PDB file of C-alpha atoms in Angstrom:
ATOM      1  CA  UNK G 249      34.614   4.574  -0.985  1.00  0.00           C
ATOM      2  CA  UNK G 250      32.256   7.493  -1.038  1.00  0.00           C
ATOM      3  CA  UNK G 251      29.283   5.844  -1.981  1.00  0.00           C
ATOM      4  CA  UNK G 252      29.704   3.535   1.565  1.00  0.00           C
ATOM      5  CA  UNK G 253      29.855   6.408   3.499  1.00  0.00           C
ATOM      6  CA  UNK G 254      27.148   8.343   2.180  1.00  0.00           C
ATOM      7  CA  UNK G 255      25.408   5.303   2.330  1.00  0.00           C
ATOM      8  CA  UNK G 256      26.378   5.473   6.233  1.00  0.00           C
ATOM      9  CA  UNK G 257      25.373   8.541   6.560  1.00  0.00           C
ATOM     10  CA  UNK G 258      21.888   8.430   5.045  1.00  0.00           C
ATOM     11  CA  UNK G 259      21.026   5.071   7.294  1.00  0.00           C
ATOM     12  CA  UNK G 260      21.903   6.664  10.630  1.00  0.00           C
ATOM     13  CA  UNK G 261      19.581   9.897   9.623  1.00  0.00           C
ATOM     14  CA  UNK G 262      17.314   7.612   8.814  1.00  0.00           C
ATOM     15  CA  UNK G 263      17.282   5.334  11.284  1.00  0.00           C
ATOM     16  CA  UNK G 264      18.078   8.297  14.244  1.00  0.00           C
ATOM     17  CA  UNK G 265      14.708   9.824  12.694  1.00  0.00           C
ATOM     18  CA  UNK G 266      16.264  13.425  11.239  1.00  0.00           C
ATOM     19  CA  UNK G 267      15.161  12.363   7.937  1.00  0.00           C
ATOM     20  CA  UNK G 268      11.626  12.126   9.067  1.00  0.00           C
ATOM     21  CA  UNK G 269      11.633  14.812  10.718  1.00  0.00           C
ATOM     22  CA  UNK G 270      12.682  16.836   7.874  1.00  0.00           C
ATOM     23  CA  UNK G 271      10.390  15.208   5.513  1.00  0.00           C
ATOM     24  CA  UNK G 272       7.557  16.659   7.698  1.00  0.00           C
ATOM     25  CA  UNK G 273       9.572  19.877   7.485  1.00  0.00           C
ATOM     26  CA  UNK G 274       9.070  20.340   3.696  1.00  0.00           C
ATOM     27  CA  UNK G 275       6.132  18.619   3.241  1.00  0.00           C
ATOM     28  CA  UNK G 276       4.035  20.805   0.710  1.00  0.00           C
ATOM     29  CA  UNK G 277       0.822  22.789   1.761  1.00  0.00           C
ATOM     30  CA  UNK G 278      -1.140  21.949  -1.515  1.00  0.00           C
ATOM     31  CA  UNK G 279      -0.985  19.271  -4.382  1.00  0.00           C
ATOM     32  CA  UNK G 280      -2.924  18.300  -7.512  1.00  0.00           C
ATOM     33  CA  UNK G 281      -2.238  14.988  -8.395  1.00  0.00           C
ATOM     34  CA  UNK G 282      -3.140  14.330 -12.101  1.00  0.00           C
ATOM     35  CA  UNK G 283      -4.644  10.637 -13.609  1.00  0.00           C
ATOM     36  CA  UNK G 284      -5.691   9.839 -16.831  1.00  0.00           C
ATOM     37  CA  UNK G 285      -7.341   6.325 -16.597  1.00  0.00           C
ATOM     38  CA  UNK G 286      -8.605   4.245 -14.346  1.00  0.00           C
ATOM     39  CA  UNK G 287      -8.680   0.253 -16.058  1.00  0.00           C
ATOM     40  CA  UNK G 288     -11.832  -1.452 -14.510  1.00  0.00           C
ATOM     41  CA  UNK G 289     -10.318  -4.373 -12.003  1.00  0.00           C
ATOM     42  CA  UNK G 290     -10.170  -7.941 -14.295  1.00  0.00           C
ATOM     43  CA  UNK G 291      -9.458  -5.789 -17.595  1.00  0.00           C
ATOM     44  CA  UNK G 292      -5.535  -5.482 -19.158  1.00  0.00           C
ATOM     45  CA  UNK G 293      -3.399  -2.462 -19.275  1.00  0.00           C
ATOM     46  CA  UNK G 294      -3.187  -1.421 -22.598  1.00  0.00           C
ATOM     47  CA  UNK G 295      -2.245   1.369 -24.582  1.00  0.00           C
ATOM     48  CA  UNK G 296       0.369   4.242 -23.086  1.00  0.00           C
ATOM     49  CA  UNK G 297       0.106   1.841 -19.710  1.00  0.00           C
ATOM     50  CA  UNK G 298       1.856   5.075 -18.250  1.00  0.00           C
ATOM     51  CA  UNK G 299      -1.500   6.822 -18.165  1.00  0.00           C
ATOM     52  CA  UNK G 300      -3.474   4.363 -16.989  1.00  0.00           C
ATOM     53  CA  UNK G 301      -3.738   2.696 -13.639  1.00  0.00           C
ATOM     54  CA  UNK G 302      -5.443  -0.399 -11.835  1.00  0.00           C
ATOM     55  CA  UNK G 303      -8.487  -0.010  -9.930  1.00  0.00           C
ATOM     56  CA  UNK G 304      -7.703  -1.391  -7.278  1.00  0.00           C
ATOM     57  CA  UNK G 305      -4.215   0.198  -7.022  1.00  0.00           C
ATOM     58  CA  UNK G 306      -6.398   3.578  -7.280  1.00  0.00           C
ATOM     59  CA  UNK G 307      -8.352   2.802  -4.460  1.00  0.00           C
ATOM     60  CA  UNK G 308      -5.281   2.165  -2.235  1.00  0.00           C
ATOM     61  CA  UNK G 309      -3.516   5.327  -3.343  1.00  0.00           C
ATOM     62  CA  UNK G 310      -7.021   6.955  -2.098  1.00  0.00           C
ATOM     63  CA  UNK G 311      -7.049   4.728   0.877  1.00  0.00           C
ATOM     64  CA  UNK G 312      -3.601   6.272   1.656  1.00  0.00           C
ATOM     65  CA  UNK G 313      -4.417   9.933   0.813  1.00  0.00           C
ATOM     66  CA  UNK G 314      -7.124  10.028   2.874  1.00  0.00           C
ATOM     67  CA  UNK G 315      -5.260   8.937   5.851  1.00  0.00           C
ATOM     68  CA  UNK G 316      -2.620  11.562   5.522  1.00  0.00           C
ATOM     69  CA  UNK G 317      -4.358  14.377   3.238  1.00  0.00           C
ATOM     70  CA  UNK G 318      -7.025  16.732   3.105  1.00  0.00           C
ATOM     71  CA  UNK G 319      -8.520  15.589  -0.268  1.00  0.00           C
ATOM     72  CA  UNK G 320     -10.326  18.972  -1.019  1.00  0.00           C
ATOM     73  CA  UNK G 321     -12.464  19.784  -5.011  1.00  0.00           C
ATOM     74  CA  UNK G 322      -9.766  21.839  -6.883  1.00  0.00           C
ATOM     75  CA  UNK G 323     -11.668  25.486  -6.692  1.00  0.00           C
ATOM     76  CA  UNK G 324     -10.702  24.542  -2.715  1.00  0.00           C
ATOM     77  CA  UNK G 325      -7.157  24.419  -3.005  1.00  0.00           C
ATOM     78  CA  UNK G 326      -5.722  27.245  -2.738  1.00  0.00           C
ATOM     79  CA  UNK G 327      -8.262  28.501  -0.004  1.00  0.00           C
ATOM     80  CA  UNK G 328      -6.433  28.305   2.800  1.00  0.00           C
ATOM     81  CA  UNK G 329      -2.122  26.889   2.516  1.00  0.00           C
ATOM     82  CA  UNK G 330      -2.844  23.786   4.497  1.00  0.00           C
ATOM     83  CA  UNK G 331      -5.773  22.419   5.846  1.00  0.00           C
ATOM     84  CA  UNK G 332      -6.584  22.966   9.896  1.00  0.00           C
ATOM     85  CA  UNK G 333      -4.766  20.221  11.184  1.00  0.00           C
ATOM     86  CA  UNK G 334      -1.885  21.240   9.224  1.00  0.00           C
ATOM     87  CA  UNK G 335      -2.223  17.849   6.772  1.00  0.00           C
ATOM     88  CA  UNK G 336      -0.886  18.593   2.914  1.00  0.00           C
ATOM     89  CA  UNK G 337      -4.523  19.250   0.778  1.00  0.00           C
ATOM     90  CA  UNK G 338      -5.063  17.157  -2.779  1.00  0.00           C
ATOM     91  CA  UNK G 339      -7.041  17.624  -4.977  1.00  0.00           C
ATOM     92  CA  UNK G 340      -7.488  14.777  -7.645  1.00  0.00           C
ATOM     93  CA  UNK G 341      -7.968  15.528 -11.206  1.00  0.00           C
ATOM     94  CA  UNK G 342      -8.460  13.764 -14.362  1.00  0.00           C
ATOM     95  CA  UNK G 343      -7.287  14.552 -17.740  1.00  0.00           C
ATOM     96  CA  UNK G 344      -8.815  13.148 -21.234  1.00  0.00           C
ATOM     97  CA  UNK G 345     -12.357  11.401 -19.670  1.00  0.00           C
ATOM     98  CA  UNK G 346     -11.454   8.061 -20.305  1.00  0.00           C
ATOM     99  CA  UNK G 347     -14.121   5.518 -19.432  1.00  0.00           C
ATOM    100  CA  UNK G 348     -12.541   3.891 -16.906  1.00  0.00           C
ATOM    101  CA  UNK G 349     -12.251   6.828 -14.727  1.00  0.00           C
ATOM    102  CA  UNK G 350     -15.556   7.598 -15.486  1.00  0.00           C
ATOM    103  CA  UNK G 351     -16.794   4.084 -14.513  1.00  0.00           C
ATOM    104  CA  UNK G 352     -14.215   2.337 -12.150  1.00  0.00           C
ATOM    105  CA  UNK G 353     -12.423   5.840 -11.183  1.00  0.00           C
ATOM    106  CA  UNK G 354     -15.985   8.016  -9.816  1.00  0.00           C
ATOM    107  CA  UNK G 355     -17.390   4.485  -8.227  1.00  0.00           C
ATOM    108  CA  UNK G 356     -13.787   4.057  -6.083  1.00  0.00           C
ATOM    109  CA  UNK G 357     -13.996   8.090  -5.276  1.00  0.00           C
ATOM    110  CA  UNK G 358     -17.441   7.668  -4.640  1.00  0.00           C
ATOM    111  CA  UNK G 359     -17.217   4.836  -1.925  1.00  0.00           C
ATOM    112  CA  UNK G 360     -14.738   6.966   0.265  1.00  0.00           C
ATOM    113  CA  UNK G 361     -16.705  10.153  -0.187  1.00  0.00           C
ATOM    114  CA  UNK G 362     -13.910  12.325  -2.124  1.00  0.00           C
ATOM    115  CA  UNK G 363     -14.098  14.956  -4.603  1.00  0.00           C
ATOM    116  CA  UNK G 364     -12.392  15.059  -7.762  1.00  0.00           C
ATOM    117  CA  UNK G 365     -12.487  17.160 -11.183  1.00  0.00           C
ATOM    118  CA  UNK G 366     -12.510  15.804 -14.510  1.00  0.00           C
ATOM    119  CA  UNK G 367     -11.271  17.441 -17.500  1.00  0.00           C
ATOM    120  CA  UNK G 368     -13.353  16.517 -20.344  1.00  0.00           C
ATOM    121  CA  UNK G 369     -11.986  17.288 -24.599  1.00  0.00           C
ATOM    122  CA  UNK G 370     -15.216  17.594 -26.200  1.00  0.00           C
ATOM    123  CA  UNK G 371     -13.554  16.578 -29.337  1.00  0.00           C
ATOM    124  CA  UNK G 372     -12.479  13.426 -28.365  1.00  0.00           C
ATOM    125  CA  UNK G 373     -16.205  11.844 -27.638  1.00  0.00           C
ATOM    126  CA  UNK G 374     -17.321   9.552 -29.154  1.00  0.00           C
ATOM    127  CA  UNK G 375     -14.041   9.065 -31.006  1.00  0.00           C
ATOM    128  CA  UNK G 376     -11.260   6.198 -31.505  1.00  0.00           C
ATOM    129  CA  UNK G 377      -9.533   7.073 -29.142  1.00  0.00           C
ATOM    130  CA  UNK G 378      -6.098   8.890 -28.338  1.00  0.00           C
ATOM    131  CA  UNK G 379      -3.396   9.000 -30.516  1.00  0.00           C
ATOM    132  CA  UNK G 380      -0.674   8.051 -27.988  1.00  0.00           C
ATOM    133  CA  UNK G 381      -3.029   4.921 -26.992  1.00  0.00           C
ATOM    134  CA  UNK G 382      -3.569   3.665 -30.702  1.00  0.00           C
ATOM    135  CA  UNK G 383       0.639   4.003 -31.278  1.00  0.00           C
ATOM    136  CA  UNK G 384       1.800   2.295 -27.990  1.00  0.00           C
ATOM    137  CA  UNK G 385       2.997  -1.795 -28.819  1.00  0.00           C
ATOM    138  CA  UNK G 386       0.779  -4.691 -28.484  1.00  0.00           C
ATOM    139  CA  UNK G 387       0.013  -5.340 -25.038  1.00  0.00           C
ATOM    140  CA  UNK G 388       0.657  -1.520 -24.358  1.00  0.00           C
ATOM    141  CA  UNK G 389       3.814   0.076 -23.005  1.00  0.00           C
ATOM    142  CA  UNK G 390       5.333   3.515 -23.288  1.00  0.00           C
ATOM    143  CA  UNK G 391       5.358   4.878 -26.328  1.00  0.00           C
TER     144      UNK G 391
END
């Protein structure tokens, strides 16, 4: 019985627009949103499919941010708490270097003009791979 009527609840602040409002309320002044790969459009998911994401779902998450955000590089961040028309800032970083987000990733950040950083192991050049990509199951999947 208390499920329905929180249920209740949450549709008429929802619908009455407090919920929005509040959203707006708390939305943050900065955020770094982190990726790992970017899988060329036409190839599988494979490996820790967790850590990698569709190229063309990319671009419409950057399609999105760029409507709403101030994408800003990362050593911009933290300049000022939001940017002058009050919009949340991103920046967009990249752990590990795959390929894909340096093929598909820079060409989709590229074509809407938006900065990003990439965090590059030297160690891993050059090499087989990551550890938690070779161990996912055939087909890929969390590990």
């Amino acid at each position: 019985m208390a499920t329905g009527w929180k249920r209740g609840v949450e549709s008429l602040l929802v619908v009455s627009g407090v919920a929005a409002a509040l959203a707006r309320l708390q939305r943050p002044a900065a955020a770094v949103l982190a990726y790992h790969n970017i899988v060329p459009s036409g190839e599988p998911l494979a490996g820790d499919v967790s850590l990698h994401v569709n190229q063309r779902v990319f671009g419409e998450q950057l399609d999105y941010l760029a409507e709403r955000c101030d994408v800003v590089p990362l050593d911009q961040l933290t300049s000022s708490a939001a940017g002058p028309n009050g919009r949340t800032r991103v920046a967009i970083t990249f752990d590990d270097a795959y390929l894909g987000t340096m093929t598909a990733g820079l060409e989709e950040l590229k074509r809407r003009g938006l900065p990003a950083t990439v965090f590059v192991p030297p160690g891993a050049l050059g090499g087989e791979g990551f550890w938690w990509d070779r161990l996912a199951p055939p087909g890929g999947g969390p590990l």
